[in-house]
XYZ file of N, CA, C and O in Angstrom:
380
model
N -13.403 -24.604 -27.766
C -14.726 -25.765 -27.333
C -14.140 -25.739 -25.837
O -13.173 -25.845 -25.256
N -15.631 -25.756 -25.003
C -14.989 -25.707 -23.379
C -15.439 -27.261 -22.964
O -16.148 -27.866 -23.982
N -15.732 -27.500 -21.582
C -15.481 -28.396 -21.168
C -16.961 -29.231 -21.367
O -17.558 -30.049 -21.669
N -18.199 -28.426 -21.219
C -19.582 -28.741 -21.374
C -19.871 -29.423 -22.934
O -20.626 -30.016 -22.627
N -19.199 -28.075 -23.759
C -19.229 -28.484 -24.864
C -18.952 -29.806 -25.676
O -19.427 -30.494 -26.243
N -17.423 -30.201 -25.258
C -17.280 -31.691 -25.186
C -17.722 -32.563 -24.535
O -18.021 -33.763 -25.212
N -18.261 -32.385 -23.199
C -19.137 -33.508 -22.852
C -20.660 -33.761 -23.397
O -21.070 -35.059 -23.830
N -21.016 -32.690 -24.355
C -22.052 -32.681 -25.163
C -22.068 -33.604 -26.448
O -22.731 -34.241 -27.033
N -20.706 -33.347 -26.803
C -20.359 -33.988 -28.191
C -20.373 -35.386 -27.970
O -20.847 -35.999 -28.699
N -20.241 -35.970 -26.608
C -20.316 -37.175 -26.014
C -21.307 -38.041 -25.860
O -21.238 -39.127 -25.001
N -22.257 -37.432 -25.670
C -23.683 -37.245 -25.099
C -23.451 -37.566 -23.388
O -24.406 -38.679 -22.812
N -22.735 -36.903 -22.651
C -22.786 -37.232 -21.424
C -23.476 -36.103 -20.765
O -23.060 -34.737 -20.529
N -24.069 -36.272 -19.809
C -24.942 -35.421 -18.996
C -24.596 -35.468 -17.323
O -24.960 -36.837 -17.179
N -24.168 -34.290 -16.838
C -23.482 -34.730 -15.522
C -25.091 -34.161 -14.625
O -25.546 -33.167 -15.337
N -25.377 -34.445 -13.739
C -26.770 -34.196 -12.675
C -25.883 -33.112 -11.879
O -25.514 -33.049 -10.992
N -26.897 -31.908 -12.552
C -26.272 -30.724 -11.868
C -26.578 -30.226 -10.870
O -28.222 -30.362 -11.033
N -26.194 -29.757 -10.162
C -26.839 -28.721 -8.714
C -26.770 -27.512 -9.486
O -28.050 -26.830 -9.366
N -25.646 -26.415 -9.553
C -25.800 -25.338 -9.852
C -24.358 -25.021 -10.390
O -23.143 -25.666 -10.471
N -24.220 -23.787 -11.224
C -22.782 -22.840 -11.232
C -22.531 -22.404 -10.229
O -23.499 -21.724 -9.249
N -21.173 -22.137 -9.835
C -21.051 -20.929 -9.301
C -21.332 -19.467 -9.392
O -21.598 -19.160 -10.578
N -21.038 -18.562 -8.700
C -20.960 -17.516 -8.881
C -20.250 -16.683 -10.206
O -20.784 -15.930 -11.011
N -19.517 -16.864 -10.402
C -18.401 -16.587 -11.676
C -19.373 -17.523 -13.030
O -18.896 -17.196 -13.814
N -19.871 -18.270 -12.854
C -20.506 -19.093 -14.026
C -19.412 -20.097 -14.649
O -20.053 -20.768 -15.653
N -17.750 -20.363 -14.274
C -17.343 -21.080 -14.961
C -16.972 -22.651 -14.072
O -16.384 -23.336 -14.637
N -17.551 -23.025 -12.980
C -17.515 -23.868 -12.293
C -19.124 -24.602 -12.304
O -20.201 -24.143 -11.805
N -18.779 -26.039 -12.334
C -20.194 -26.860 -12.085
C -19.931 -27.348 -11.237
O -19.056 -28.327 -10.789
N -21.151 -27.585 -10.391
C -20.991 -28.354 -9.226
C -22.319 -29.659 -9.287
O -23.252 -29.176 -9.810
N -21.829 -30.903 -9.512
C -22.795 -32.231 -9.889
C -22.420 -32.922 -8.959
O -21.466 -33.238 -8.168
N -23.334 -34.240 -9.081
C -22.897 -35.814 -8.575
C -21.834 -36.356 -9.136
O -21.559 -36.104 -10.347
N -20.989 -36.844 -8.653
C -19.747 -37.623 -9.109
C -19.750 -38.609 -9.663
O -20.736 -39.562 -9.257
N -19.472 -38.699 -10.864
C -19.905 -39.595 -11.643
C -18.799 -41.078 -11.420
O -18.732 -41.989 -12.088
N -17.721 -40.716 -10.777
C -16.716 -41.850 -10.288
C -17.323 -42.823 -9.255
O -16.743 -43.719 -8.888
N -18.318 -42.395 -8.458
C -18.950 -43.125 -6.941
C -20.011 -42.602 -6.933
O -20.659 -41.423 -7.395
N -20.937 -43.391 -5.915
C -22.747 -43.423 -5.430
C -22.441 -41.927 -4.586
O -21.647 -42.090 -3.748
N -23.393 -40.977 -4.923
C -23.443 -39.957 -3.849
C -24.799 -39.398 -3.612
O -25.464 -39.360 -5.012
N -24.999 -39.022 -2.442
C -26.486 -37.919 -2.585
C -26.341 -36.706 -2.787
O -27.320 -35.918 -3.001
N -25.072 -36.233 -2.208
C -25.054 -34.547 -2.246
C -23.569 -34.369 -3.109
O -22.641 -35.007 -3.254
N -23.913 -33.488 -3.899
C -23.001 -32.971 -5.154
C -21.230 -32.970 -4.295
O -21.318 -31.709 -3.343
N -20.813 -33.434 -5.205
C -19.100 -32.973 -4.342
C -18.296 -33.151 -5.550
O -17.144 -32.907 -5.419
N -18.773 -33.106 -6.747
C -17.786 -32.799 -7.864
C -17.796 -31.621 -8.425
O -18.824 -30.864 -8.676
N -16.603 -31.100 -8.668
C -16.385 -29.772 -9.150
C -15.618 -29.641 -10.495
O -14.698 -30.206 -10.552
N -16.138 -29.004 -11.528
C -15.552 -29.162 -13.050
C -15.798 -27.555 -13.309
O -16.565 -27.294 -13.282
N -14.336 -27.147 -13.231
C -13.960 -26.158 -14.335
C -14.039 -25.979 -15.975
O -13.756 -26.903 -16.280
N -15.212 -25.162 -16.095
C -15.866 -25.406 -17.697
C -14.895 -25.010 -18.402
O -14.500 -25.398 -19.479
N -14.061 -23.966 -17.985
C -13.099 -23.009 -18.892
C -11.594 -23.685 -19.384
O -11.366 -23.931 -20.182
N -11.152 -24.287 -17.699
C -9.881 -24.815 -18.122
C -10.087 -26.409 -18.094
O -9.426 -27.249 -18.528
N -11.424 -27.031 -18.104
C -11.380 -28.532 -18.324
C -11.063 -29.744 -17.361
O -10.309 -30.513 -17.872
N -10.787 -28.920 -16.233
C -10.342 -29.906 -15.304
C -11.454 -29.997 -14.177
O -12.158 -29.211 -13.997
N -11.178 -30.813 -13.275
C -12.303 -31.174 -12.471
C -11.485 -32.193 -11.153
O -10.738 -32.358 -10.958
N -12.391 -31.859 -9.899
C -11.942 -32.798 -8.818
C -13.086 -32.856 -8.259
O -14.179 -32.267 -8.099
N -13.317 -34.343 -7.057
C -14.468 -34.636 -6.381
C -13.851 -34.699 -4.994
O -12.920 -35.242 -4.506
N -14.342 -33.847 -4.291
C -14.070 -33.950 -2.927
C -14.540 -34.870 -1.719
O -14.495 -35.236 -0.749
N -15.326 -36.235 -2.195
C -15.952 -37.057 -1.759
C -14.445 -38.292 -2.070
O -14.820 -38.853 -1.016
N -14.634 -38.557 -3.376
C -13.678 -39.630 -3.541
C -12.425 -39.569 -3.988
O -11.342 -40.225 -3.719
N -12.219 -37.857 -3.859
C -10.638 -37.372 -4.242
C -9.941 -37.424 -5.502
O -8.890 -37.264 -5.883
N -11.057 -38.156 -6.561
C -10.798 -38.204 -8.145
C -10.483 -36.655 -8.428
O -11.065 -35.749 -8.368
N -9.519 -36.490 -9.783
C -9.270 -35.515 -10.275
C -8.557 -35.675 -11.793
O -7.807 -36.672 -12.129
N -8.701 -34.670 -12.531
C -8.051 -34.793 -13.542
C -8.768 -33.966 -14.411
O -8.924 -32.902 -14.277
N -8.405 -34.076 -15.842
C -8.957 -33.072 -17.083
C -10.034 -34.143 -17.670
O -10.621 -35.018 -17.312
N -10.529 -32.957 -18.662
C -11.771 -33.371 -19.351
C -11.671 -34.725 -20.045
O -12.558 -35.764 -19.848
N -10.669 -34.739 -20.444
C -10.156 -36.278 -21.263
C -10.177 -37.333 -20.322
O -11.012 -38.391 -20.687
N -9.713 -37.212 -19.005
C -10.084 -38.253 -18.134
C -11.515 -38.841 -18.078
O -11.657 -39.612 -17.565
N -12.251 -37.764 -17.680
C -13.586 -37.909 -17.214
C -14.392 -38.600 -18.431
O -15.116 -39.180 -18.327
N -14.157 -38.178 -19.685
C -14.585 -38.477 -20.953
C -14.353 -40.103 -21.368
O -14.813 -40.956 -21.328
N -12.953 -40.541 -20.756
C -12.500 -42.094 -20.942
C -13.290 -42.553 -19.991
O -13.680 -43.594 -20.082
N -13.337 -42.230 -18.557
C -14.190 -43.216 -17.325
C -15.417 -42.992 -17.770
O -16.198 -44.394 -18.054
N -16.273 -42.569 -18.489
C -17.640 -42.428 -18.629
C -18.138 -42.934 -20.012
O -18.973 -44.177 -20.096
N -16.981 -43.023 -20.906
C -17.574 -43.616 -22.147
C -16.840 -44.697 -22.414
O -17.039 -45.640 -23.242
N -15.563 -44.944 -21.689
C -14.587 -46.329 -22.168
C -14.089 -45.832 -23.329
O -13.234 -46.915 -23.674
N -13.825 -44.383 -23.972
C -13.107 -44.327 -25.192
C -11.517 -44.198 -24.791
O -11.097 -43.929 -23.639
N -10.825 -44.352 -25.474
C -9.278 -44.062 -25.194
C -9.219 -42.617 -25.556
O -9.732 -41.690 -26.178
N -7.864 -42.332 -24.899
C -7.717 -40.295 -25.213
C -7.267 -40.372 -26.771
O -7.895 -39.305 -27.669
N -6.951 -41.175 -27.672
C -6.440 -41.082 -28.952
C -7.607 -41.196 -29.541
O -8.386 -40.145 -30.764
N -8.993 -41.857 -29.277
C -10.408 -41.777 -29.792
C -10.720 -40.604 -29.662
O -11.716 -40.129 -30.391
N -10.919 -40.102 -28.321
C -11.306 -38.720 -28.143
C -10.904 -38.164 -29.004
O -11.844 -36.680 -29.522
N -9.571 -37.661 -28.898
C -8.924 -36.809 -29.943
C -9.488 -36.617 -31.594
O -9.806 -35.375 -32.009
N -9.460 -37.840 -31.794
C -9.632 -38.323 -33.002
C -11.451 -37.592 -33.435
O -11.549 -37.101 -34.386
N -12.143 -38.298 -32.290
C -13.819 -37.629 -32.344
C -13.682 -36.025 -32.316
O -15.020 -35.436 -33.043
N -13.088 -35.665 -31.503
C -13.063 -33.943 -31.269
C -12.628 -33.211 -32.474
O -13.346 -32.394 -32.981
N -11.537 -33.786 -33.034
C -10.864 -32.875 -34.249
C -9.581 -32.418 -33.464
O -9.759 -31.598 -32.615
N -8.705 -32.310 -34.107
C -7.367 -31.750 -33.527
C -7.581 -30.335 -33.618
O -6.911 -29.743 -32.570
N -8.437 -29.310 -34.121
C -8.127 -28.127 -34.042
C -9.150 -27.614 -32.655
O -8.963 -26.473 -32.445
N -10.036 -28.247 -32.345
C -11.054 -28.307 -31.433
C -10.281 -28.667 -29.716
O -10.922 -28.379 -28.772
N -9.104 -29.650 -29.990
C -8.767 -29.493 -28.548
C -7.854 -28.521 -27.688
O -7.285 -28.010 -28.207
N -8.685 -28.248 -26.371
C -8.204 -27.503 -25.355
C -6.735 -27.656 -25.378
O -6.147 -28.867 -25.136
N -5.861 -26.671 -25.238
C -4.469 -26.705 -24.815
C -4.558 -26.210 -23.168
O -5.000 -25.229 -22.712
N -4.133 -27.262 -22.084
C -4.247 -27.413 -20.663
C -2.421 -27.561 -20.673
O -1.821 -28.075 -21.162
N -2.501 -26.880 -19.655
C -0.970 -26.532 -18.643
C -0.997 -27.429 -17.273
O -1.884 -27.621 -16.837
N 0.202 -27.653 -17.044
C -0.356 -28.685 -15.770
C -0.516 -27.539 -14.589
O -1.333 -27.945 -13.693
N -0.280 -26.397 -14.526
C -0.996 -25.581 -13.830
C -2.340 -25.704 -13.767
O -3.239 -25.188 -12.665
N -3.141 -25.931 -14.543
C -4.589 -25.777 -14.706
C -5.298 -26.929 -14.007
O -6.280 -27.162 -13.665
N -4.430 -28.079 -13.445
C -4.948 -29.427 -12.923
C -5.303 -29.069 -11.677
O -4.756 -28.249 -11.204
N -6.110 -29.783 -10.954
C -6.710 -29.097 -9.592
C -5.703 -29.582 -8.595
O -5.125 -30.785 -8.764
N -5.384 -29.229 -7.402
C -4.854 -29.901 -6.495
C -5.899 -30.305 -5.519
O -6.807 -30.235 -5.206
N -5.104 -31.379 -5.195
C -5.834 -32.608 -4.268
C -6.016 -32.329 -2.247
O -5.113 -31.536 -2.303
């Protein structure tokens, strides 16, 4: 399950602008602050994001927690243990 599939499961729709050339990064308006120009980048395969507008960064669980108000454990339960992506610290975006 990639990041887009996880967001769809929780009915989260980001206001997309476009995918980059490789097709694995989504560029959108940031859900953490008001903005007119997109500065939010989500790597769909790695499940990590960074906003160059407000500096917020993290993984897909942090994003879902922020948007839905659910806890990490509630998200894991809803997704199912077999579907949880395995991320390593090197996958996290740099600020």
